[in-house]
Every structure is written in C-alpha cells, then in structure tokens.
Coordinates of C-alpha atoms in Angstrom, one line a residue:
Chain M
M1 CA 62.5 216.9 32.2
N2 CA 58.6 217.5 32.3
R3 CA 57.5 214.3 31.2
D4 CA 54.0 213.3 31.4
H5 CA 54.6 211.8 34.8
D6 CA 55.9 215.0 36.5
R7 CA 54.1 217.6 37.2
S8 CA 55.8 221.0 35.6
K9 CA 55.5 222.5 39.3
Y10 CA 55.1 221.4 42.8
T11 CA 55.5 223.2 46.2
L12 CA 58.2 221.5 48.6
G13 CA 57.8 221.8 52.3
V14 CA 61.0 221.5 54.6
I15 CA 60.7 221.3 58.5
Q16 CA 63.1 222.8 60.7
M17 CA 62.7 221.6 64.3
A18 CA 64.0 220.8 67.8
M19 CA 63.9 217.6 69.3
E20 CA 63.4 216.2 73.1
E21 CA 64.1 212.7 74.6
K22 CA 60.8 211.1 74.1
T23 CA 60.1 209.9 70.7
E24 CA 56.5 210.1 71.2
N25 CA 56.6 213.9 71.7
N26 CA 58.6 214.4 68.7
I27 CA 56.7 212.5 66.4
L28 CA 53.5 214.1 67.4
H29 CA 55.6 217.5 66.9
A30 CA 56.9 216.4 63.7
L31 CA 53.3 215.5 62.8
D32 CA 52.2 219.2 63.7
L33 CA 54.8 220.8 61.6
C34 CA 54.0 218.9 58.8
E35 CA 50.0 220.1 58.8
E36 CA 51.5 223.5 59.1
A37 CA 53.4 222.9 55.5
V38 CA 50.1 221.2 54.5
R39 CA 48.0 224.3 55.2
E40 CA 50.8 226.3 53.6
G41 CA 50.7 224.6 50.5
A42 CA 53.1 222.0 50.6
Q43 CA 53.2 218.6 48.0
V44 CA 56.5 217.2 49.0
I45 CA 57.6 217.7 52.9
L46 CA 61.2 217.0 53.9
L47 CA 61.9 216.0 57.4
P48 CA 65.2 216.5 59.5
E49 CA 67.4 213.2 60.2
L50 CA 66.6 210.7 62.9
F51 CA 63.5 213.5 63.9
S52 CA 62.2 211.0 66.2
S53 CA 65.1 210.7 68.8
P54 CA 67.8 212.9 70.3
Y55 CA 71.3 213.0 68.3
F56 CA 72.0 209.9 70.0
C57 CA 75.4 209.4 68.1
Q58 CA 77.1 212.0 70.6
K59 CA 78.4 208.7 72.6
E60 CA 78.7 205.2 71.5
D61 CA 76.1 203.0 73.8
V62 CA 74.6 199.9 72.8
A63 CA 71.6 200.8 75.0
R64 CA 70.8 203.3 72.2
F65 CA 69.9 201.1 69.5
H66 CA 66.5 200.8 71.1
Y67 CA 65.6 204.2 68.8
A68 CA 65.7 202.0 65.9
E69 CA 62.5 200.3 64.3
E70 CA 62.0 198.3 61.2
I71 CA 61.0 199.5 58.0
N72 CA 57.2 198.9 58.5
G73 CA 57.2 200.2 62.0
E74 CA 55.8 203.3 63.9
L75 CA 57.1 205.7 61.9
K76 CA 55.7 204.3 58.5
T77 CA 52.3 203.7 60.2
R78 CA 52.3 207.0 61.4
F79 CA 53.4 209.1 58.4
S80 CA 51.5 207.1 55.9
A81 CA 48.1 207.9 57.3
F82 CA 49.5 211.6 57.3
A83 CA 50.2 211.3 53.8
E84 CA 47.2 209.6 52.7
K85 CA 44.8 211.9 54.6
H86 CA 46.4 215.0 53.2
G87 CA 47.7 213.5 49.7
V88 CA 51.1 215.0 50.4
A89 CA 54.7 212.9 49.9
V90 CA 56.6 212.8 53.1
V91 CA 60.4 212.0 53.2
V92 CA 60.4 210.5 56.6
S93 CA 64.0 209.7 57.9
F94 CA 64.8 206.7 60.4
F95 CA 67.0 204.5 62.4
E96 CA 66.7 201.5 60.6
K97 CA 66.7 198.2 62.1
R98 CA 67.5 195.7 59.8
A99 CA 68.1 192.6 61.3
H100 CA 69.6 191.7 64.9
G101 CA 72.8 193.7 65.1
L102 CA 72.2 195.3 61.7
Y103 CA 71.3 199.0 61.6
H104 CA 71.2 201.6 58.8
N105 CA 70.3 205.4 58.6
S106 CA 67.6 205.7 56.5
V107 CA 64.8 207.3 54.7
Q108 CA 61.6 206.0 53.7
V109 CA 59.3 207.8 50.7
L110 CA 55.8 208.2 51.2
D111 CA 53.6 209.0 48.3
A112 CA 50.6 211.1 48.4
D113 CA 48.4 207.8 48.5
G114 CA 50.2 206.7 51.7
E115 CA 52.1 204.1 50.1
S116 CA 55.7 203.4 50.5
L117 CA 57.8 204.2 47.0
G118 CA 60.9 202.5 49.2
I119 CA 63.9 203.4 51.4
Y120 CA 67.2 204.9 50.6
R121 CA 70.2 203.8 53.3
K122 CA 72.8 207.0 54.0
M123 CA 75.7 205.8 51.8
H124 CA 78.3 207.8 53.7
I125 CA 78.8 207.3 57.2
P126 CA 80.7 210.0 59.2
D127 CA 82.7 209.5 62.0
D128 CA 83.9 212.7 64.0
P129 CA 84.0 213.5 67.5
A130 CA 80.6 213.7 69.0
Y131 CA 79.1 211.9 65.7
Y132 CA 80.1 208.5 66.5
E133 CA 77.5 207.3 63.4
K134 CA 80.3 204.5 62.3
F135 CA 79.1 202.8 65.7
Y136 CA 75.4 202.9 64.8
F137 CA 74.8 202.5 61.1
T138 CA 76.2 200.1 58.6
P139 CA 76.7 202.4 55.2
G140 CA 74.0 201.8 52.5
D141 CA 73.6 199.1 50.1
L142 CA 70.8 200.4 48.0
G143 CA 73.0 202.9 46.2
F144 CA 71.9 206.6 45.0
K145 CA 68.1 206.7 44.6
V146 CA 65.5 208.4 43.2
F147 CA 61.6 208.0 43.7
H148 CA 59.1 209.1 41.4
T149 CA 56.2 211.2 43.6
R150 CA 53.0 212.3 42.7
F151 CA 54.3 215.5 42.2
G152 CA 58.0 214.9 40.7
C153 CA 60.9 212.6 40.9
I154 CA 63.3 213.4 44.2
S155 CA 66.5 211.9 45.4
P156 CA 66.7 211.6 49.3
L157 CA 70.5 211.9 50.4
I158 CA 71.1 212.2 53.9
C159 CA 73.5 214.6 55.7
W160 CA 76.8 213.5 55.0
D161 CA 76.2 212.8 52.0
Q162 CA 75.8 216.4 51.0
W163 CA 79.7 216.9 51.0
Y164 CA 79.8 214.2 48.1
P165 CA 79.5 216.0 44.7
E166 CA 79.3 212.3 43.5
A167 CA 76.2 211.4 45.2
A168 CA 74.5 214.5 43.8
R169 CA 75.5 213.8 40.5
I170 CA 74.4 210.4 40.5
A171 CA 70.8 211.5 42.0
A172 CA 70.7 214.1 39.1
L173 CA 71.8 211.4 36.5
Q174 CA 68.7 209.5 37.4
G175 CA 66.6 212.1 36.7
A176 CA 66.1 213.9 40.1
T177 CA 64.7 217.3 40.2
A178 CA 65.5 218.0 43.5
L179 CA 67.8 216.6 46.0
L180 CA 66.6 216.6 49.5
Y181 CA 68.9 216.2 52.7
P182 CA 67.4 215.3 55.9
T183 CA 70.3 216.8 58.3
A184 CA 71.8 217.0 61.7
I185 CA 74.5 219.1 61.7
G186 CA 75.9 221.8 64.3
W187 CA 78.7 223.6 66.1
H188 CA 80.9 222.1 69.0
P189 CA 79.9 225.0 71.4
F190 CA 83.9 225.2 72.2
E191 CA 84.7 226.0 68.7
K192 CA 81.6 228.1 67.6
D193 CA 83.3 231.6 67.9
E194 CA 86.4 230.6 65.9
Y195 CA 85.4 228.3 63.2
G196 CA 81.6 228.3 63.4
A197 CA 80.9 231.2 60.4
R198 CA 83.1 229.4 57.8
Q199 CA 81.8 225.7 58.8
L200 CA 78.0 226.8 58.1
D201 CA 79.2 228.7 55.3
A202 CA 80.9 226.0 53.6
W203 CA 77.9 223.5 54.5
I204 CA 75.8 225.8 52.5
T205 CA 78.0 226.8 49.7
V206 CA 79.1 222.9 49.2
Q207 CA 75.5 222.0 48.4
R208 CA 74.4 225.4 46.5
G209 CA 77.5 224.1 44.3
H210 CA 75.7 220.6 43.8
A211 CA 72.3 222.8 42.6
I212 CA 74.6 224.8 40.0
A213 CA 76.6 222.0 38.8
N214 CA 73.6 219.5 38.3
G215 CA 71.0 222.1 37.5
V216 CA 68.7 220.7 40.6
Y217 CA 66.7 222.4 43.4
V218 CA 68.7 221.3 46.7
A219 CA 67.0 221.3 50.3
A220 CA 68.5 220.6 53.4
S221 CA 66.4 220.0 56.7
N222 CA 68.4 220.5 59.5
R223 CA 67.7 220.3 63.6
L224 CA 68.3 223.0 65.8
G225 CA 69.3 223.9 69.6
H226 CA 71.6 222.7 72.1
E227 CA 71.6 218.7 72.8
A228 CA 73.4 217.8 75.9
E229 CA 75.6 215.1 76.7
E230 CA 76.6 213.8 79.9
G231 CA 80.6 214.7 80.5
Q232 CA 80.6 216.5 76.9
D233 CA 79.8 219.8 75.6
G234 CA 76.8 218.5 73.6
I235 CA 75.9 219.5 69.9
L236 CA 74.6 223.1 69.1
F237 CA 72.7 222.1 65.8
W238 CA 72.6 225.1 63.4
G239 CA 69.4 225.2 61.9
A240 CA 69.8 227.0 58.7
S241 CA 67.8 224.7 56.8
F242 CA 67.5 226.1 53.4
I243 CA 66.0 225.4 49.9
C244 CA 67.8 226.4 46.6
D245 CA 67.0 226.8 42.9
P246 CA 69.1 224.9 40.2
Q247 CA 71.4 228.3 40.2
G248 CA 72.1 227.8 43.9
V249 CA 69.8 231.2 44.3
M250 CA 68.3 230.8 47.8
L251 CA 64.7 230.5 47.9
A252 CA 64.2 229.8 51.6
L253 CA 66.5 230.0 54.5
G254 CA 66.2 229.4 58.0
S255 CA 67.0 230.8 61.5
H256 CA 69.3 229.4 63.5
D257 CA 67.0 229.5 66.4
K258 CA 63.6 229.0 65.6
E259 CA 61.1 226.0 64.4
E260 CA 60.2 227.0 61.0
V261 CA 58.5 225.5 57.9
L262 CA 60.3 226.6 54.7
L263 CA 58.3 226.4 51.4
A264 CA 59.5 226.8 47.6
D265 CA 58.2 225.8 44.3
I266 CA 60.1 223.3 42.3
D267 CA 59.4 224.4 38.8
L268 CA 60.5 222.4 36.1
E269 CA 60.5 225.1 33.4
D270 CA 62.8 227.0 35.5
L271 CA 65.0 224.1 35.7
E272 CA 64.4 223.2 31.8
S273 CA 65.7 226.6 31.1
I274 CA 68.9 227.2 33.6
R275 CA 69.9 223.9 31.9
C276 CA 69.6 224.8 28.5
N277 CA 71.1 228.0 29.0
W278 CA 74.1 226.6 31.1
P279 CA 74.2 223.1 29.2
F280 CA 76.7 221.3 31.5
Y281 CA 75.1 217.6 30.9
R282 CA 75.7 218.1 27.3
D283 CA 79.6 218.1 27.7
R284 CA 80.6 216.0 30.6
R285 CA 83.9 213.8 29.7
T286 CA 82.3 210.5 30.7
D287 CA 85.2 208.7 28.6
A288 CA 87.5 210.4 31.3
F289 CA 85.9 209.6 34.6
A290 CA 86.9 206.0 35.4
D291 CA 89.3 207.2 37.8
L292 CA 86.5 208.6 40.1
Q293 CA 86.0 205.0 41.3
K294 CA 89.6 205.2 43.0
R295 CA 90.1 205.9 46.5
F296 CA 93.5 207.9 45.6
I297 CA 95.6 208.1 42.3
D298 CA 99.0 207.5 44.1
S299 CA 100.8 206.8 40.7
S300 CA 100.8 210.6 40.0
T301 CA 103.0 211.1 43.1
P302 CA 106.7 210.8 42.4
G303 CA 108.7 207.9 44.4
T304 CA 105.2 205.8 44.8
V305 CA 105.6 202.3 44.4
Y306 CA 103.2 199.4 44.7
Chain C
M1 CA 100.2 215.9 51.8
N2 CA 103.4 217.3 52.9
R3 CA 106.0 214.8 51.2
D4 CA 109.6 215.6 50.7
H5 CA 109.3 217.0 46.9
D6 CA 106.6 219.5 48.1
R7 CA 107.5 222.8 50.1
S8 CA 104.8 223.3 53.1
K9 CA 104.1 226.4 51.5
Y10 CA 104.2 228.7 48.4
T11 CA 102.5 231.6 47.3
L12 CA 100.4 231.9 44.3
G13 CA 100.0 234.8 42.1
V14 CA 96.9 235.1 40.0
I15 CA 96.9 237.8 36.8
Q16 CA 93.8 239.7 35.9
M17 CA 94.1 241.6 32.7
A18 CA 92.4 242.8 29.8
M19 CA 93.6 242.0 26.3
E20 CA 93.8 244.1 22.8
E21 CA 94.0 242.9 19.4
K22 CA 97.8 242.7 18.9
T23 CA 99.5 239.5 20.2
E24 CA 102.8 241.4 20.8
N25 CA 101.3 243.7 23.3
N26 CA 99.5 241.2 25.1
I27 CA 102.6 239.3 25.6
L28 CA 104.6 242.1 26.8
H29 CA 101.6 243.3 29.2
A30 CA 101.5 239.8 30.7
L31 CA 105.2 239.7 31.2
D32 CA 104.8 242.9 33.2
L33 CA 102.1 241.7 35.4
C34 CA 103.8 238.6 35.9
E35 CA 107.0 240.5 37.0
E36 CA 104.9 242.3 39.5
A37 CA 103.9 239.1 41.0
V38 CA 107.4 238.2 41.4
R39 CA 108.2 241.5 43.0
E40 CA 105.3 240.8 45.5
G41 CA 106.3 237.2 46.3
A42 CA 104.6 234.8 43.9
Q43 CA 106.2 231.4 43.1
V44 CA 103.6 230.1 41.0
I45 CA 101.8 232.3 38.5
L46 CA 98.4 231.5 36.7
L47 CA 97.5 233.6 33.4
P48 CA 94.2 234.0 32.3
E49 CA 92.7 231.9 29.4
L50 CA 94.1 232.7 26.0
F51 CA 95.9 236.0 27.3
S52 CA 97.8 236.5 24.0
S53 CA 94.9 237.7 21.9
P54 CA 91.3 239.0 22.2
Y55 CA 88.7 236.1 22.7
F56 CA 88.5 235.5 19.2
C57 CA 85.6 232.7 19.8
Q58 CA 82.8 235.3 19.8
K59 CA 82.6 234.3 16.2
E60 CA 83.1 231.4 13.7
D61 CA 85.9 232.8 11.4
V62 CA 88.8 230.4 9.7
A63 CA 91.0 233.4 9.6
R64 CA 91.2 233.4 13.4
F65 CA 93.4 230.1 13.5
H66 CA 96.2 232.3 12.9
Y67 CA 96.1 233.0 16.6
A68 CA 97.0 229.2 17.1
E69 CA 100.7 228.5 17.8
E70 CA 102.7 225.3 18.4
I71 CA 103.7 223.4 21.9
N72 CA 106.9 225.2 21.4
G73 CA 106.3 228.4 19.9
E74 CA 106.6 231.6 20.7
L75 CA 104.7 231.9 24.3
K76 CA 107.0 228.6 25.2
T77 CA 110.1 230.5 24.2
R78 CA 109.3 233.8 26.3
F79 CA 107.6 232.5 29.3
S80 CA 110.5 229.6 29.8
A81 CA 113.2 232.4 29.8
F82 CA 110.7 234.5 32.6
A83 CA 110.4 231.7 34.7
E84 CA 114.0 230.4 34.5
K85 CA 115.2 233.9 34.9
H86 CA 112.7 234.7 38.2
G87 CA 112.8 231.0 39.5
V88 CA 109.0 230.9 39.4
A89 CA 106.7 228.2 37.9
V90 CA 104.3 229.9 35.4
V91 CA 100.8 228.1 33.9
V92 CA 100.6 229.4 30.3
S93 CA 97.3 229.1 28.8
F94 CA 97.9 229.0 24.7
F95 CA 95.7 228.3 21.6
E96 CA 97.6 225.2 20.6
K97 CA 98.2 224.1 16.7
R98 CA 98.5 220.2 16.8
A99 CA 98.5 219.5 13.3
H100 CA 97.0 221.2 10.3
G101 CA 93.5 221.7 11.1
L102 CA 93.6 220.1 14.7
Y103 CA 93.5 222.6 17.5
H104 CA 93.3 222.6 21.4
N105 CA 92.9 224.8 24.1
S106 CA 95.6 224.4 26.1
V107 CA 98.1 225.3 29.1
Q108 CA 101.4 224.5 29.3
V109 CA 103.4 224.3 32.8
L110 CA 106.8 225.7 32.7
D111 CA 108.8 224.9 36.2
A112 CA 111.1 227.5 38.2
D113 CA 114.3 226.1 35.9
G114 CA 112.3 227.3 32.6
E115 CA 111.7 223.4 31.5
S116 CA 108.2 222.6 30.2
L117 CA 106.5 219.7 32.7
G118 CA 103.9 219.4 29.9
I119 CA 100.9 220.4 28.7
Y120 CA 97.0 220.1 29.5
R121 CA 94.5 220.2 26.7
K122 CA 91.0 221.6 28.1
M123 CA 88.3 218.7 28.6
H124 CA 85.1 220.2 28.5
I125 CA 84.7 222.6 25.6
P126 CA 81.7 224.9 25.6
D127 CA 79.5 226.4 22.8
D128 CA 77.2 229.1 23.6
P129 CA 76.1 232.2 22.1
A130 CA 79.5 234.2 21.4
Y131 CA 81.5 231.4 23.1
Y132 CA 81.6 229.3 20.0
E133 CA 84.4 226.9 21.1
K134 CA 83.7 223.6 19.6
F135 CA 84.6 225.3 16.4
Y136 CA 87.7 226.1 17.0
F137 CA 88.8 223.2 19.9
T138 CA 89.1 219.6 19.8
P139 CA 88.2 218.4 23.2
G140 CA 91.5 217.4 25.1
D141 CA 92.7 214.0 25.0
L142 CA 95.4 213.8 27.7
G143 CA 93.0 213.7 30.8
F144 CA 93.1 215.5 33.7
K145 CA 96.3 216.0 35.0
V146 CA 98.8 217.7 38.0
F147 CA 101.9 218.5 37.5
H148 CA 104.7 218.9 40.3
T149 CA 106.2 222.2 40.1
R150 CA 109.3 223.3 42.2
F151 CA 107.1 224.3 44.6
G152 CA 103.8 221.9 45.1
C153 CA 101.7 219.9 43.1
I154 CA 99.2 221.6 41.0
S155 CA 96.3 221.1 38.4
P156 CA 95.8 223.3 35.6
L157 CA 91.9 223.1 34.5
I158 CA 90.3 225.4 32.0
C159 CA 87.3 227.6 32.1
W160 CA 84.4 225.5 31.1
D161 CA 86.1 222.6 33.3
Q162 CA 85.6 224.8 36.3
W163 CA 81.7 223.6 36.2
Y164 CA 82.3 219.8 36.4
P165 CA 82.9 218.2 39.8
E166 CA 84.3 215.4 38.1
A167 CA 87.2 217.3 37.0
A168 CA 88.4 218.9 40.4
R169 CA 87.7 215.5 42.0
I170 CA 90.2 213.6 39.4
A171 CA 92.7 216.5 40.0
A172 CA 92.5 216.3 43.7
L173 CA 92.7 212.5 43.6
Q174 CA 96.1 212.6 41.7
G175 CA 97.4 215.2 45.0
A176 CA 96.6 218.5 43.7
T177 CA 97.0 220.8 46.4
A178 CA 95.5 223.9 44.1
L179 CA 93.3 223.7 41.2
L180 CA 94.2 226.7 38.4
Y181 CA 91.6 227.8 35.8
P182 CA 92.6 230.1 33.6
T183 CA 89.3 231.7 32.4
A184 CA 87.2 233.8 29.8
I185 CA 83.9 234.5 31.0
G186 CA 81.9 237.6 31.0
W187 CA 78.4 238.8 30.6
H188 CA 76.2 239.4 27.9
P189 CA 75.8 243.3 27.8
F190 CA 71.9 243.0 27.1
E191 CA 71.7 240.6 30.0
K192 CA 73.8 241.7 32.5
D193 CA 71.2 243.7 34.7
E194 CA 68.5 241.0 34.9
Y195 CA 71.1 237.9 35.2
G196 CA 74.6 239.3 35.9
A197 CA 74.5 239.4 39.7
R198 CA 73.6 235.3 39.8
Q199 CA 75.5 234.3 37.1
L200 CA 78.5 235.3 38.7
D201 CA 77.6 234.2 42.3
A202 CA 77.0 230.8 40.6
W203 CA 80.5 230.8 38.9
I204 CA 82.2 231.5 42.1
T205 CA 80.1 229.2 44.2
V206 CA 80.5 226.0 42.4
Q207 CA 84.2 226.6 42.5
R208 CA 84.3 227.1 46.0
G209 CA 82.1 223.9 46.1
H210 CA 84.9 222.3 44.5
A211 CA 87.4 223.7 47.1
I212 CA 85.3 222.4 50.0
A213 CA 84.5 219.0 48.6
N214 CA 88.1 218.1 47.4
G215 CA 90.1 220.1 50.3
V216 CA 92.2 222.1 47.9
Y217 CA 92.8 225.5 47.2
V218 CA 91.2 227.0 44.2
A219 CA 92.2 230.2 42.0
A220 CA 90.9 231.6 38.8
S221 CA 92.2 234.0 36.7
N222 CA 89.9 236.1 34.3
R223 CA 90.2 238.8 31.8
L224 CA 88.2 241.5 31.8
G225 CA 86.8 244.6 30.0
H226 CA 84.4 245.0 27.2
E227 CA 85.5 242.8 23.8
A228 CA 83.4 244.1 21.0
E229 CA 82.9 242.1 18.1
E230 CA 81.2 243.4 14.6
G231 CA 77.5 243.0 14.7
Q232 CA 77.3 241.7 17.9
D233 CA 77.2 243.0 21.4
G234 CA 80.6 241.6 22.5
I235 CA 81.4 240.1 25.9
L236 CA 81.7 241.9 29.1
F237 CA 84.6 239.9 30.7
W238 CA 83.7 240.2 34.6
G239 CA 87.6 239.9 36.1
A240 CA 86.6 238.8 39.6
S241 CA 89.3 236.6 39.7
F242 CA 89.9 234.8 43.1
I243 CA 91.9 232.5 45.1
C244 CA 89.9 230.6 48.0
D245 CA 91.3 228.2 50.4
P246 CA 90.4 224.1 50.9
Q247 CA 87.3 225.5 52.8
G248 CA 86.1 227.8 50.7
V249 CA 87.2 231.1 52.6
M250 CA 88.1 233.5 50.0
L251 CA 91.8 234.8 50.2
A252 CA 91.7 237.1 47.5
L253 CA 89.0 238.5 45.2
G254 CA 89.9 240.9 41.8
S255 CA 87.6 243.7 41.1
H256 CA 85.1 243.7 37.8
D257 CA 87.3 246.6 36.3
K258 CA 90.8 246.7 37.2
E259 CA 93.9 244.6 36.2
E260 CA 95.3 243.3 39.6
V261 CA 97.9 240.7 41.0
L262 CA 96.1 238.6 43.4
L263 CA 98.4 236.6 45.9
A264 CA 97.9 234.1 48.4
D265 CA 99.7 231.3 50.3
I266 CA 99.2 227.6 49.6
D267 CA 99.7 226.4 53.0
L268 CA 99.9 222.7 53.0
E269 CA 99.9 222.2 57.0
D270 CA 96.5 224.3 56.6
L271 CA 95.3 222.2 53.8
E272 CA 95.8 219.0 56.2
S273 CA 94.5 220.4 59.1
I274 CA 91.1 221.2 56.9
R275 CA 91.3 217.7 55.4
C276 CA 91.6 215.8 58.7
N277 CA 88.8 217.7 60.6
W278 CA 86.4 217.1 57.5
P279 CA 87.8 213.8 56.2
F280 CA 85.8 213.4 53.2
Y281 CA 88.2 211.4 51.4
R282 CA 88.1 208.5 54.1
D283 CA 84.4 208.1 53.2
R284 CA 83.8 208.1 49.6
R285 CA 81.8 205.1 48.1
T286 CA 84.1 204.3 45.4
D287 CA 82.0 200.9 45.3
A288 CA 78.9 202.8 43.9
F289 CA 80.5 205.6 41.8
A290 CA 80.0 203.4 38.2
D291 CA 77.4 205.5 37.1
L292 CA 79.3 208.6 36.8
Q293 CA 80.5 207.2 33.6
K294 CA 77.2 207.3 31.8
R295 CA 75.4 210.2 30.1
F296 CA 72.4 209.9 31.6
I297 CA 70.5 206.8 33.7
D298 CA 67.4 206.8 31.7
S299 CA 66.6 203.4 33.1
S300 CA 65.2 205.2 36.4
T301 CA 62.7 207.0 34.3
P302 CA 59.3 205.2 34.0
G303 CA 58.3 204.5 30.5
T304 CA 61.7 204.7 29.1
V305 CA 62.8 201.5 26.7
Y306 CA 66.0 201.1 24.9

C-alpha cells in the first residue's frame, strides 16, 4: 500500500463538537477546533456530519432547506482557506443544494493546497423517528469514493453508511487506508436507560468490524449534547467519536459530554503488517458474491413463488 | 421472518471441546457433549470444525488425508442416529473425501429426523503458518447456503469464512436467522503474550459485527487446548466459543480452558424487533455493489495502467 504518492505515516485529527442554532457560530467554532487539531499535529481533519447547523432532520419542515448551500458555497470558501493556510486536508460535511428542490447530504474533501478533490454524497439515507433524512436528502449518485490527499488515500462515508459492510469494502478495495465517517447519532432520551449502552456498543462494534475485515483505519466524528425539538424529546447526541487501527484496536475514544480533538497516526507499515499476517484480501470468493446485489434471496424460502 | 415453517423460538447448543489423536474417542466424546446439550434443552447443536481429529493442518503431510471420509460416512451414520433419537438438528463438521485426490472442509446439516439436509463446503480456505489448509482443502463450489431445519433456518459457515462480511451477508439474505461457525482457531504460543489479546478480540468483534450488520444471531464453536506438532510449537486453541444476538450482545461466552456446552435461545420476535428498529435491509444500495465482485479496484490508484 505504501506507494510513491502516499506517505508512510500521517496524523488524523477527529473533531467532536456540539452545535447551536446559528450557522456562523458553528463555523467559527469548528474552525477553532480545527486550529487546535493543527497545533496538535493533525494533517487530515474530519468534522462531524452537518456541523454548521443543528441536526435539523428531527422534523420534516420545508423551511429547513435554507440550511443547504451549493458545492462552491460558504463552507467551501472558509475551509479551503483554512486548509491552504495550514497545509492540511479537511473533510467537510455539508447539506448540498444541487438544484431547486434537489438536495444531498455530502462531504467535500479539501486537500492541503486548499483545492477541492471532489465530493461524496451519502449513499444510505436513514429514516427513523427523529431522523427524517429521507425527506431532506436524495440518496447519493456518485458511488463510494476515495480521495488521494497529500497525506494519504481516504474514503469519506457518512453516518448511516457505517452500518453497511458493502460500503466499507468497496472503499477499501479502492485503496482507502482510512474510512472517515462524519456522524450525527444519539440516544432518544426516553430509551437511553434501557437500550443506550447496547446501541452505543453496536455502533462502535460494527465499525471496528469494518476495520478488521478490511484492514483499514476507521474514524467516526460525532456531535454531542442534547438538541431540543419543539413538541418532541429531542436527541441526546452521544459523542464517543473514535479512531481505531486495522485490527480494531481503539487508538482514541471521545467522551459523551466534552468537545474534543482526537488524534492518531495512520501508519501504512502497521497496516501492511496487519494485512500480511491476516491476508483476508487474498482469499475473497469474488466468484460467489453476485447475490450481494440482490435485495433479498427469496428463492431459498420454501413456498415462495414469484 | 416468523413464517409458518419456522418456530418463533428455538434453543441453540454450542459445543466447545478438546480433541485427541484417536478419531473414535473424539466421536464418542462429541456424542457425550451433544447428549449433555440435549439434556439442557438444545434443539440445534453446533460442533467445532473437524472435531473428529486433531487439527492435522499444522503440517503438510499426504498421510493425513486418511482422516477424510465420504459424505455418507461414519460421522453421518453416527450423528444421524443421534439426531433422530433425540429429535434435534446437528451441524456436523467433517473432512470430506469427494473423489480420489479431491477433498473439502465441509459440514453436513442433519435435521431432527436424522435425514441430511445437505452439505456446505468451506468457501474461504486459509493458508498461514501452521494452518496449511490450502494443501488439504479445495475451496467450496456450492456457494453460501441456508438449511431449513425443523426448528429454524440456519447457515453454516466455517472458520476462515468468519472474517468475510460478504459470506455473512449472503447467508442472511437467504433468510438465515443464525450464522453457525465451526472453528479451529488459536494462538501461536510464541506470540500469545504480545498479540494474543487483540487477536482474540478481533475474532470476536468481526463476528459480532456480522450479527449487527445483518440482524442475525451468530455462534462460533471452537476447539481448545494445546495440540503439539513435532518440530513446531503447536497451536494453543483458544476456546472462547460464543453465541451473540442480532445486536451483537453476548448471550454465552466460553472459557479458554474448559470444555463446555453453551446455550441460548434464538428468538425470532427479538430478531424482528431489532431489525425493525434498525432497518438496515431497507436501505442497502444494491445498485452500487457490483464492485464487490472485484479482487481490487486498481483504477482508483493514480498511475495504475493495465
């Protein structure tokens, strides 16, 4: 994996933050935390999902499309300037207005010279109580992507994508050394006591599983704090941003209640060593995977006729 | 998932055992442990990989093909009688002699009337120091399969398969409510102190990840104890057989040093509830998964030309 265009090691910084109503305040706050990450040595920086706004998907409300911006909008301008000034790459989540009435949940990858390497549009869109994303976001049409930043090859995937092994695998097959998940996940306050611990554990475990199965670093950048919604309980975003290595070992793990900058080295020698010791790529039965393109394989159920 | 042909709940029994040189002793011992499982309520029983012999793959030796038997061999006869007598289904791992010089690492699924529902042949064959399986086993040519036992729909997968999300997914898409992994995994004694804990943790985590991503129960049945090999260090099989639920919650976990029968209920109402609350199947981007059939996606690497 250690090809000429990749460095053998780079430092990943993951921002965990709380958001407020005012976009400008969120942007300034994110820039502050990114500066802190740079001071601590980060070369590639991951921001949480939709960090410039509250998590507006708690309600279906046409007025909330105003949070969206175009690809070459304010966030691009501000973070490109930041990336160029500090010589770091930044993965910037944004609510993308693509056309009148056509919106995506996207990230823009800005390289260390401030230039955009392109965007990724969230492929898997959830729709659960208080996460009404299918109302706001058209599923991505760009496929799963990798971006060759100055420091290394990364794949941005977004939140609900993190539950899908297919997404992680296709990113890894393209040469990603790290899967980076901007995230907005939390507890429904009324069920936290009963289900909270296992929900959190499942969320971390499935992603550590992607790291192990694919021999890649995995990072998630989550928001935190309670965001209220009139007439509803709101969501208690659980933080717990993390970075794990290609064997699933936790390198950094955020708290549930503090803003933080997490840091870890993405070390391609370690990655190579882990993959050579557990050579999963060697043995994949690609000849037997066609059924992965099916929604379900009903024919195996007795009595099913179409 | 709770269709007419499935019961809403059944009890899974997982055997963890140590093996010795003599095949007959291993069979008798396995039958004893299966009887114990039946006494404790097991309806579907999972045995470890190649339980009728030592783990002979520690060395490449033509003489060791003698451990193999045909599909309708001794193991089939003995365990069919057991299954019929007790009215339980048994997943029986065996070293399959298919033709002269053609061998597989297989399981036979015996239903509660003693009849065979068919076999599965291990699709992913490892080859690592002291696990020289590519010498002995031709990779499976039957694909990933499910079997509708009297109690429920299960998918047997074997050991190295457990690192592959594709295998778990295709089994789940066929309606499996439990993925059952006969296993032979352990530590190289010389590296256990340095790497042992994280190897074990990765092995459990990647399988819990399959449970979570697919909303299925997962069970692994491992051998335990040190098996010596002349001129080598041997392998210290780590036990730690387990059963986890569709959210990755551990229901039963074996020790590293004791033979055990693990038991847990496979509850289709729980499975349905977990899947409805986290509806991953709903949103899979099957239109974007074609690349899973590739070995690697080299075109995304700058400078790669074919």
